[in-house]
Amino acid sequence: MQKDSFSKFKALLRRSHSIVIVTHWSPDGDAMGSSLALYNYLKKTGKKVSVITPNDYPEFLNWLPGNKQVVDFLKQEKKAMGLIRKADLIFTLDFNNFKRLEKLGDVLSQSPAAKVMIDHHQQPDAYATLYYHDVKASSTCELVHEFIVGLGGKKLIDKHIASCLYTGLMTDTGSFKYDSVTPQTHRIIADLLETGIRISDIHSAIYDTYSEHRMRLLGYCLTEKMVVLPEFSAAYITLNASELARFQYQKGDTEGVVNYPFAIKGIKFCAFFSEAEDKIKASFRSKGKFDVNQFARKHFSGGGHINAAGGKSDENMDATILRFVALLTEYKKELAN
Ligand code: 5GP
Ligand code: MN
């Protein structure tokens, strides 16, 4: 845990007037929820602030308050560069390594602006001026809530900010079922509920938005593509580009697919591989002690958390899967724990 004092954060905020908030490539619910919660809060305190994402994010996050002002670096590079040039403070949320932002990461690493990291991923890089980092936090949204409260802003947490925070807390905890959920997480949820948010609406806005294609793609993954390897307590699913095209894949359509095999008794390690332009994107999830952050770092140029991590492979799908299955043999003892 690395948390600088609130007096330092307050002093930095006092002297910062143009603020930019950035989050990781392919932003998820926690990335957008935390960024937009902080955006709405800072705006209320009178700051000039904007959110820049490295690329686009799923449509089911478009309802988040503040969504309209988000600048997509891939689509609006000139505008984003202008904002970064003017910024005297950059918040980096839900990641801790500029490589997670592709080209936007290179731009930020060159920026002289002060940087604040708010994050809960393992092994943070040392690029920030101030840190609010805790791997034990369920989500970056939990940390942003703590951060706002620590700055004395609890009264400013309105329905808009609360719905952003609730989104990240819900999506990063599998709807409050992971071991990262603590009594404090539920105390935060209680506070958010006091603002009058409707959690059934938020749940539906995030989860009940499948297109028919997405639903059928999920069915296809489970009936045709899931490989179960009981001897390793593992299962994996692969999708190549033509399969994605067949189901008219849209960004976000494969989110959560990796978790389904956990419903099979005895499965403790799940992997999902999908073909992107020039690489294979990998997602890893585990139950219990098997550390997928280390696994992803060591073998798939990635990282994340102990029980949820991602990475990539530059080999083709067949070679990637051959390598993955060979690794299962190598890790057989750890997987049996
Ligand atoms: P997902 O499998 O949903 O893409 O990612 C799971 C977790 O691992 C998320 O917390 C995400 O931030 C992290 N993660 C995903 N891909 C990468 C990667 O390429 N590098 C690192 N360091 N973390 C990743
Ligand atoms: Mn997160």
GROMACS .gro file of C-alpha atoms and ligand atoms in nm:
model
  362
    1MET     CA    1   0.000   0.000   0.000
    2GLN     CA    2   0.131   0.341  -0.093
    3LYS     CA    3  -0.091   0.631   0.006
    4ASP     CA    4   0.043   0.985   0.025
    5SER     CA    5  -0.107   1.220   0.280
    6PHE     CA    6  -0.418   1.421   0.207
    7SER     CA    7  -0.234   1.740   0.294
    8LYS     CA    8  -0.005   1.668  -0.005
    9PHE     CA    9  -0.302   1.593  -0.235
   10LYS     CA   10  -0.479   1.909  -0.118
   11ALA     CA   11  -0.171   2.124  -0.182
   12LEU     CA   12  -0.125   1.973  -0.529
   13LEU     CA   13  -0.491   2.026  -0.616
   14ARG     CA   14  -0.480   2.384  -0.489
   15ARG     CA   15  -0.206   2.472  -0.736
   16SER     CA   16  -0.355   2.274  -1.029
   17HIS     CA   17  -0.604   2.440  -1.260
   18SER     CA   18  -0.610   2.229  -1.575
   19ILE     CA   19  -0.662   1.864  -1.493
   20VAL     CA   20  -0.669   1.559  -1.717
   21ILE     CA   21  -0.786   1.214  -1.609
   22VAL     CA   22  -0.668   0.911  -1.806
   23THR     CA   23  -0.739   0.541  -1.775
   24HIS     CA   24  -0.626   0.217  -1.938
   25TRP     CA   25  -0.666   0.074  -2.288
   26SER     CA   26  -1.009  -0.084  -2.349
   27PRO     CA   27  -1.162   0.084  -2.045
   28ASP     CA   28  -1.397  -0.130  -1.835
   29GLY     CA   29  -1.662  -0.040  -1.576
   30ASP     CA   30  -1.408   0.040  -1.306
   31ALA     CA   31  -1.189   0.244  -1.541
   32MET     CA   32  -1.478   0.459  -1.667
   33GLY     CA   33  -1.666   0.463  -1.335
   34SER     CA   34  -1.363   0.586  -1.141
   35SER     CA   35  -1.257   0.837  -1.409
   36LEU     CA   36  -1.604   0.989  -1.442
   37ALA     CA   37  -1.667   0.991  -1.066
   38LEU     CA   38  -1.345   1.187  -1.015
   39TYR     CA   39  -1.429   1.409  -1.315
   40ASN     CA   40  -1.773   1.498  -1.175
   41TYR     CA   41  -1.628   1.561  -0.830
   42LEU     CA   42  -1.342   1.784  -0.949
   43LYS     CA   43  -1.582   1.979  -1.167
   44LYS     CA   44  -1.798   2.045  -0.866
   45THR     CA   45  -1.495   2.185  -0.685
   46GLY     CA   46  -1.453   2.436  -0.967
   47LYS     CA   47  -1.165   2.274  -1.159
   48LYS     CA   48  -1.122   2.261  -1.534
   49VAL     CA   49  -1.107   1.888  -1.599
   50SER     CA   50  -1.139   1.638  -1.884
   51VAL     CA   51  -1.121   1.262  -1.929
   52ILE     CA   52  -0.911   1.104  -2.206
   53THR     CA   53  -0.929   0.733  -2.289
   54PRO     CA   54  -0.664   0.558  -2.504
   55ASN     CA   55  -0.943   0.404  -2.719
   56ASP     CA   56  -1.315   0.346  -2.724
   57TYR     CA   57  -1.512   0.156  -2.461
   58PRO     CA   58  -1.829  -0.057  -2.469
   59GLU     CA   59  -2.164   0.106  -2.538
   60PHE     CA   60  -2.304  -0.022  -2.209
   61LEU     CA   61  -2.090   0.240  -2.032
   62ASN     CA   62  -2.216   0.532  -2.243
   63TRP     CA   63  -2.487   0.629  -1.994
   64LEU     CA   64  -2.236   0.719  -1.722
   65PRO     CA   65  -2.273   1.085  -1.620
   66GLY     CA   66  -2.001   1.289  -1.793
   67ASN     CA   67  -1.964   1.037  -2.077
   68LYS     CA   68  -2.025   1.299  -2.347
   69GLN     CA   69  -1.710   1.499  -2.270
   70VAL     CA   70  -1.476   1.195  -2.282
   71VAL     CA   71  -1.205   1.236  -2.547
   72ASP     CA   72  -1.098   0.920  -2.731
   73PHE     CA   73  -0.726   0.953  -2.807
   74LEU     CA   74  -0.746   0.721  -3.109
   75LYS     CA   75  -1.026   0.923  -3.268
   76GLN     CA   76  -0.944   1.273  -3.143
   77GLU     CA   77  -0.568   1.277  -3.105
   78LYS     CA   78  -0.529   1.651  -3.175
   79LYS     CA   79  -0.784   1.750  -2.914
   80ALA     CA   80  -0.634   1.510  -2.660
   81MET     CA   81  -0.280   1.641  -2.725
   82GLY     CA   82  -0.402   1.999  -2.669
   83LEU     CA   83  -0.556   1.904  -2.333
   84ILE     CA   84  -0.243   1.717  -2.222
   85ARG     CA   85  -0.020   2.008  -2.324
   86LYS     CA   86  -0.226   2.249  -2.112
   87ALA     CA   87  -0.259   2.014  -1.814
   88ASP     CA   88  -0.073   2.090  -1.493
   89LEU     CA   89  -0.203   1.773  -1.327
   90ILE     CA   90  -0.279   1.429  -1.470
   91PHE     CA   91  -0.467   1.163  -1.275
   92THR     CA   92  -0.391   0.809  -1.392
   93LEU     CA   93  -0.670   0.574  -1.286
   94ASP     CA   94  -0.705   0.195  -1.274
   95PHE     CA   95  -0.361   0.114  -1.418
   96ASN     CA   96  -0.003   0.160  -1.304
   97ASN     CA   97   0.216   0.117  -1.609
   98PHE     CA   98   0.209   0.345  -1.916
   99LYS     CA   99   0.238   0.041  -2.144
  100ARG     CA  100  -0.131  -0.020  -2.062
  101LEU     CA  101  -0.219   0.292  -2.267
  102GLU     CA  102  -0.034   0.212  -2.591
  103LYS     CA  103   0.049   0.540  -2.774
  104LEU     CA  104  -0.122   0.763  -2.517
  105GLY     CA  105   0.118   0.614  -2.260
  106ASP     CA  106   0.420   0.737  -2.459
  107VAL     CA  107   0.269   1.086  -2.474
  108LEU     CA  108   0.202   1.092  -2.098
  109SER     CA  109   0.547   0.968  -2.006
  110GLN     CA  110   0.687   1.277  -2.187
  111SER     CA  111   0.448   1.521  -2.015
  112PRO     CA  112   0.598   1.747  -1.744
  113ALA     CA  113   0.262   1.770  -1.560
  114ALA     CA  114   0.239   1.636  -1.204
  115LYS     CA  115   0.085   1.290  -1.193
  116VAL     CA  116  -0.134   1.118  -0.937
  117MET     CA  117  -0.184   0.742  -0.952
  118ILE     CA  118  -0.504   0.597  -0.806
  119ASP     CA  119  -0.497   0.225  -0.863
  120HIS     CA  120  -0.533  -0.125  -0.718
  121HIS     CA  121  -0.323  -0.339  -0.957
  122GLN     CA  122  -0.012  -0.526  -0.849
  123GLN     CA  123   0.344  -0.392  -0.884
  124PRO     CA  124   0.301  -0.023  -0.972
  125ASP     CA  125   0.561   0.160  -1.177
  126ALA     CA  126   0.724   0.465  -1.016
  127TYR     CA  127   0.611   0.741  -1.254
  128ALA     CA  128   0.378   0.942  -1.029
  129THR     CA  129   0.427   1.252  -0.814
  130LEU     CA  130   0.176   1.124  -0.558
  131TYR     CA  131   0.020   0.782  -0.504
  132TYR     CA  132  -0.310   0.649  -0.381
  133HIS     CA  133  -0.243   0.282  -0.439
  134ASP     CA  134  -0.370  -0.028  -0.260
  135VAL     CA  135  -0.378  -0.377  -0.408
  136LYS     CA  136  -0.626  -0.479  -0.139
  137ALA     CA  137  -0.890  -0.237  -0.267
  138SER     CA  138  -1.177  -0.410  -0.446
  139SER     CA  139  -1.170  -0.152  -0.723
  140THR     CA  140  -1.031   0.184  -0.822
  141CYS     CA  141  -1.381   0.318  -0.754
  142GLU     CA  142  -1.344   0.217  -0.389
  143LEU     CA  143  -1.018   0.414  -0.377
  144VAL     CA  144  -1.171   0.716  -0.552
  145HIS     CA  145  -1.451   0.715  -0.294
  146GLU     CA  146  -1.194   0.706  -0.013
  147PHE     CA  147  -0.994   0.976  -0.192
  148ILE     CA  148  -1.292   1.214  -0.224
  149VAL     CA  149  -1.387   1.155   0.140
  150GLY     CA  150  -1.025   1.212   0.246
  151LEU     CA  151  -1.022   1.545   0.065
  152GLY     CA  152  -1.330   1.643   0.265
  153GLY     CA  153  -1.567   1.608  -0.029
  154LYS     CA  154  -1.814   1.351   0.101
  155LYS     CA  155  -2.101   1.601   0.087
  156LEU     CA  156  -2.033   1.657  -0.282
  157ILE     CA  157  -2.100   1.290  -0.366
  158ASP     CA  158  -2.432   1.322  -0.545
  159LYS     CA  159  -2.636   1.072  -0.745
  160HIS     CA  160  -2.419   1.118  -1.055
  161ILE     CA  161  -2.091   1.053  -0.875
  162ALA     CA  162  -2.249   0.769  -0.677
  163SER     CA  163  -2.373   0.590  -0.989
  164CYS     CA  164  -2.024   0.610  -1.145
  165LEU     CA  165  -1.866   0.471  -0.826
  166TYR     CA  166  -2.128   0.198  -0.790
  167THR     CA  167  -2.062   0.086  -1.148
  168GLY     CA  168  -1.692   0.019  -1.089
  169LEU     CA  169  -1.749  -0.138  -0.749
  170MET     CA  170  -2.009  -0.373  -0.898
  171THR     CA  171  -1.818  -0.470  -1.214
  172ASP     CA  172  -1.476  -0.522  -1.047
  173THR     CA  173  -1.618  -0.743  -0.771
  174GLY     CA  174  -1.836  -0.969  -0.990
  175SER     CA  175  -2.138  -0.800  -0.828
  176PHE     CA  176  -1.987  -0.812  -0.477
  177LYS     CA  177  -1.894  -1.179  -0.469
  178TYR     CA  178  -1.511  -1.171  -0.476
  179ASP     CA  179  -1.291  -1.196  -0.166
  180SER     CA  180  -1.176  -0.838  -0.234
  181VAL     CA  181  -1.513  -0.726  -0.093
  182THR     CA  182  -1.478  -0.612   0.270
  183PRO     CA  183  -1.713  -0.469   0.531
  184GLN     CA  184  -1.582  -0.129   0.420
  185THR     CA  185  -1.687  -0.200   0.061
  186HIS     CA  186  -2.042  -0.252   0.186
  187ARG     CA  187  -2.024   0.061   0.402
  188ILE     CA  188  -1.934   0.256   0.088
  189ILE     CA  189  -2.226   0.097  -0.098
  190ALA     CA  190  -2.454   0.201   0.189
  191ASP     CA  191  -2.329   0.561   0.154
  192LEU     CA  192  -2.383   0.551  -0.222
  193LEU     CA  193  -2.736   0.419  -0.175
  194GLU     CA  194  -2.811   0.715   0.054
  195THR     CA  195  -2.776   0.943  -0.249
  196GLY     CA  196  -3.083   0.780  -0.405
  197ILE     CA  197  -2.922   0.575  -0.685
  198ARG     CA  198  -3.134   0.286  -0.815
  199ILE     CA  199  -2.910  -0.018  -0.819
  200SER     CA  200  -3.149  -0.227  -1.029
  201ASP     CA  201  -3.126   0.038  -1.304
  202ILE     CA  202  -2.745   0.041  -1.290
  203HIS     CA  203  -2.732  -0.339  -1.297
  204SER     CA  204  -2.961  -0.350  -1.600
  205ALA     CA  205  -2.775  -0.072  -1.781
  206ILE     CA  206  -2.451  -0.271  -1.751
  207TYR     CA  207  -2.558  -0.633  -1.777
  208ASP     CA  208  -2.895  -0.652  -1.951
  209THR     CA  209  -2.779  -0.499  -2.276
  210TYR     CA  210  -2.678  -0.801  -2.485
  211SER     CA  211  -2.753  -0.793  -2.853
  212GLU     CA  212  -2.894  -1.119  -2.988
  213HIS     CA  213  -2.555  -1.180  -3.153
  214ARG     CA  214  -2.372  -1.141  -2.824
  215MET     CA  215  -2.602  -1.389  -2.652
  216ARG     CA  216  -2.554  -1.643  -2.933
  217LEU     CA  217  -2.177  -1.589  -2.927
  218LEU     CA  218  -2.181  -1.677  -2.557
  219GLY     CA  219  -2.382  -1.992  -2.633
  220TYR     CA  220  -2.134  -2.083  -2.907
  221CYS     CA  221  -1.839  -2.031  -2.672
  222LEU     CA  222  -1.990  -2.266  -2.415
  223THR     CA  223  -2.115  -2.541  -2.643
  224GLU     CA  224  -1.846  -2.543  -2.914
  225LYS     CA  225  -1.535  -2.366  -2.786
  226MET     CA  226  -1.491  -2.439  -2.417
  227VAL     CA  227  -1.216  -2.692  -2.343
  228VAL     CA  228  -1.231  -2.841  -1.994
  229LEU     CA  229  -0.917  -2.995  -1.848
  230PRO     CA  230  -1.016  -3.145  -1.511
  231GLU     CA  231  -0.664  -3.281  -1.455
  232PHE     CA  232  -0.547  -2.918  -1.422
  233SER     CA  233  -0.870  -2.785  -1.265
  234ALA     CA  234  -0.869  -2.558  -1.569
  235ALA     CA  235  -1.079  -2.459  -1.868
  236TYR     CA  236  -1.020  -2.230  -2.163
  237ILE     CA  237  -1.214  -2.075  -2.450
  238THR     CA  238  -1.074  -1.941  -2.778
  239LEU     CA  239  -1.226  -1.722  -3.048
  240ASN     CA  240  -1.058  -1.642  -3.377
  241ALA     CA  241  -1.129  -1.343  -3.599
  242SER     CA  242  -1.367  -1.526  -3.833
  243GLU     CA  243  -1.577  -1.651  -3.540
  244LEU     CA  244  -1.593  -1.300  -3.399
  245ALA     CA  245  -1.702  -1.170  -3.740
  246ARG     CA  246  -1.963  -1.444  -3.772
  247PHE     CA  247  -2.132  -1.316  -3.456
  248GLN     CA  248  -2.088  -0.951  -3.562
  249TYR     CA  249  -1.858  -0.887  -3.268
  250GLN     CA  250  -1.882  -0.546  -3.104
  251LYS     CA  251  -1.645  -0.414  -2.837
  252GLY     CA  252  -1.743  -0.560  -2.500
  253ASP     CA  253  -1.923  -0.864  -2.643
  254THR     CA  254  -1.673  -1.108  -2.493
  255GLU     CA  255  -1.653  -0.937  -2.155
  256GLY     CA  256  -1.719  -1.189  -1.879
  257VAL     CA  257  -1.700  -1.495  -2.105
  258VAL     CA  258  -1.381  -1.603  -1.928
  259ASN     CA  259  -1.569  -1.653  -1.600
  260TYR     CA  260  -1.837  -1.896  -1.713
  261PRO     CA  261  -1.636  -2.220  -1.671
  262PHE     CA  262  -1.602  -2.143  -1.298
  263ALA     CA  263  -1.958  -2.267  -1.264
  264ILE     CA  264  -1.823  -2.618  -1.335
  265LYS     CA  265  -1.740  -2.799  -1.012
  266GLY     CA  266  -1.366  -2.814  -0.948
  267ILE     CA  267  -1.259  -2.549  -1.201
  268LYS     CA  268  -1.017  -2.301  -1.047
  269PHE     CA  269  -0.833  -2.153  -1.345
  270CYS     CA  270  -1.002  -2.012  -1.655
  271ALA     CA  271  -0.850  -1.857  -1.964
  272PHE     CA  272  -0.998  -1.683  -2.265
  273PHE     CA  273  -0.807  -1.609  -2.587
  274SER     CA  274  -0.938  -1.395  -2.870
  275GLU     CA  275  -0.778  -1.288  -3.192
  276ALA     CA  276  -0.721  -0.913  -3.231
  277GLU     CA  277  -0.556  -0.736  -3.529
  278ASP     CA  278  -0.197  -0.843  -3.480
  279LYS     CA  279  -0.205  -1.042  -3.159
  280ILE     CA  280  -0.397  -1.277  -2.937
  281LYS     CA  281  -0.556  -1.108  -2.635
  282ALA     CA  282  -0.557  -1.327  -2.326
  283SER     CA  283  -0.766  -1.310  -2.009
  284PHE     CA  284  -0.692  -1.519  -1.702
  285ARG     CA  285  -0.901  -1.576  -1.391
  286SER     CA  286  -0.844  -1.796  -1.088
  287LYS     CA  287  -1.019  -1.896  -0.770
  288GLY     CA  288  -0.800  -1.925  -0.463
  289LYS     CA  289  -0.421  -1.912  -0.452
  290PHE     CA  290  -0.311  -1.953  -0.812
  291ASP     CA  291  -0.157  -1.614  -0.902
  292VAL     CA  292  -0.266  -1.518  -1.253
  293ASN     CA  293  -0.092  -1.179  -1.227
  294GLN     CA  294   0.245  -1.358  -1.209
  295PHE     CA  295   0.136  -1.606  -1.474
  296ALA     CA  296   0.031  -1.327  -1.715
  297ARG     CA  297   0.344  -1.123  -1.644
  298LYS     CA  298   0.580  -1.412  -1.694
  299HIS     CA  299   0.424  -1.577  -1.997
  300PHE     CA  300   0.188  -1.331  -2.169
  301SER     CA  301   0.348  -0.982  -2.134
  302GLY     CA  302   0.061  -0.878  -1.910
  303GLY     CA  303  -0.045  -0.849  -1.550
  304GLY     CA  304  -0.334  -0.749  -1.327
  305HIS     CA  305  -0.442  -0.897  -0.996
  306ILE     CA  306  -0.387  -1.231  -0.822
  307ASN     CA  307  -0.725  -1.365  -0.938
  308ALA     CA  308  -0.782  -1.160  -1.256
  309ALA     CA  309  -0.522  -1.066  -1.514
  310GLY     CA  310  -0.475  -1.015  -1.883
  311GLY     CA  311  -0.202  -1.019  -2.141
  312LYS     CA  312  -0.121  -1.094  -2.503
  313SER     CA  313   0.058  -1.336  -2.728
  314ASP     CA  314   0.234  -1.247  -3.052
  315GLU     CA  315   0.213  -1.605  -3.180
  316ASN     CA  316  -0.091  -1.732  -3.372
  317MET     CA  317  -0.381  -1.898  -3.191
  318ASP     CA  318  -0.262  -2.258  -3.238
  319ALA     CA  319   0.087  -2.183  -3.113
  320THR     CA  320  -0.053  -1.979  -2.823
  321ILE     CA  321  -0.277  -2.265  -2.711
  322LEU     CA  322   0.000  -2.522  -2.745
  323ARG     CA  323   0.218  -2.303  -2.524
  324PHE     CA  324  -0.067  -2.245  -2.276
  325VAL     CA  325  -0.141  -2.618  -2.239
  326ALA     CA  326   0.230  -2.690  -2.194
  327LEU     CA  327   0.233  -2.427  -1.918
  328LEU     CA  328  -0.055  -2.604  -1.746
  329THR     CA  329   0.163  -2.912  -1.718
  330GLU     CA  330   0.441  -2.698  -1.577
  331TYR     CA  331   0.205  -2.546  -1.317
  332LYS     CA  332   0.018  -2.869  -1.238
  333LYS     CA  333   0.130  -2.870  -0.875
  334GLU     CA  334   0.027  -2.508  -0.810
  335LEU     CA  335  -0.306  -2.565  -0.984
  336ALA     CA  336  -0.379  -2.866  -0.763
  337ASN     CA  337  -0.360  -2.652  -0.445
  3385GP     P1  338  -0.925  -0.850  -1.861
  3385GP     O1  339  -0.899  -0.996  -1.866
  3385GP     O2  340  -1.065  -0.820  -1.816
  3385GP     O3  341  -0.885  -0.777  -1.985
  3385GP     O4  342  -0.830  -0.792  -1.749
  3385GP     C1  343  -0.826  -0.843  -1.619
  3385GP     C2  344  -0.739  -0.758  -1.531
  3385GP     O5  345  -0.604  -0.761  -1.578
  3385GP     C3  346  -0.779  -0.612  -1.532
  3385GP     O6  347  -0.764  -0.564  -1.400
  3385GP     C4  348  -0.683  -0.546  -1.626
  3385GP     O7  349  -0.659  -0.414  -1.587
  3385GP     C5  350  -0.559  -0.633  -1.616
  3385GP     N1  351  -0.497  -0.648  -1.748
  3385GP     C6  352  -0.557  -0.688  -1.863
  3385GP     N2  353  -0.471  -0.690  -1.966
  3385GP     C7  354  -0.352  -0.649  -1.916
  3385GP     C8  355  -0.222  -0.630  -1.974
  3385GP     O8  356  -0.197  -0.650  -2.093
  3385GP     N3  357  -0.123  -0.587  -1.890
  3385GP     C9  358  -0.147  -0.564  -1.757
  3385GP     N4  359  -0.044  -0.523  -1.680
  3385GP     N5  360  -0.266  -0.581  -1.699
  3385GP    C10  361  -0.369  -0.623  -1.777
  339MN      MN  362  -1.016  -0.197  -1.161
   0.00000   0.00000   0.00000
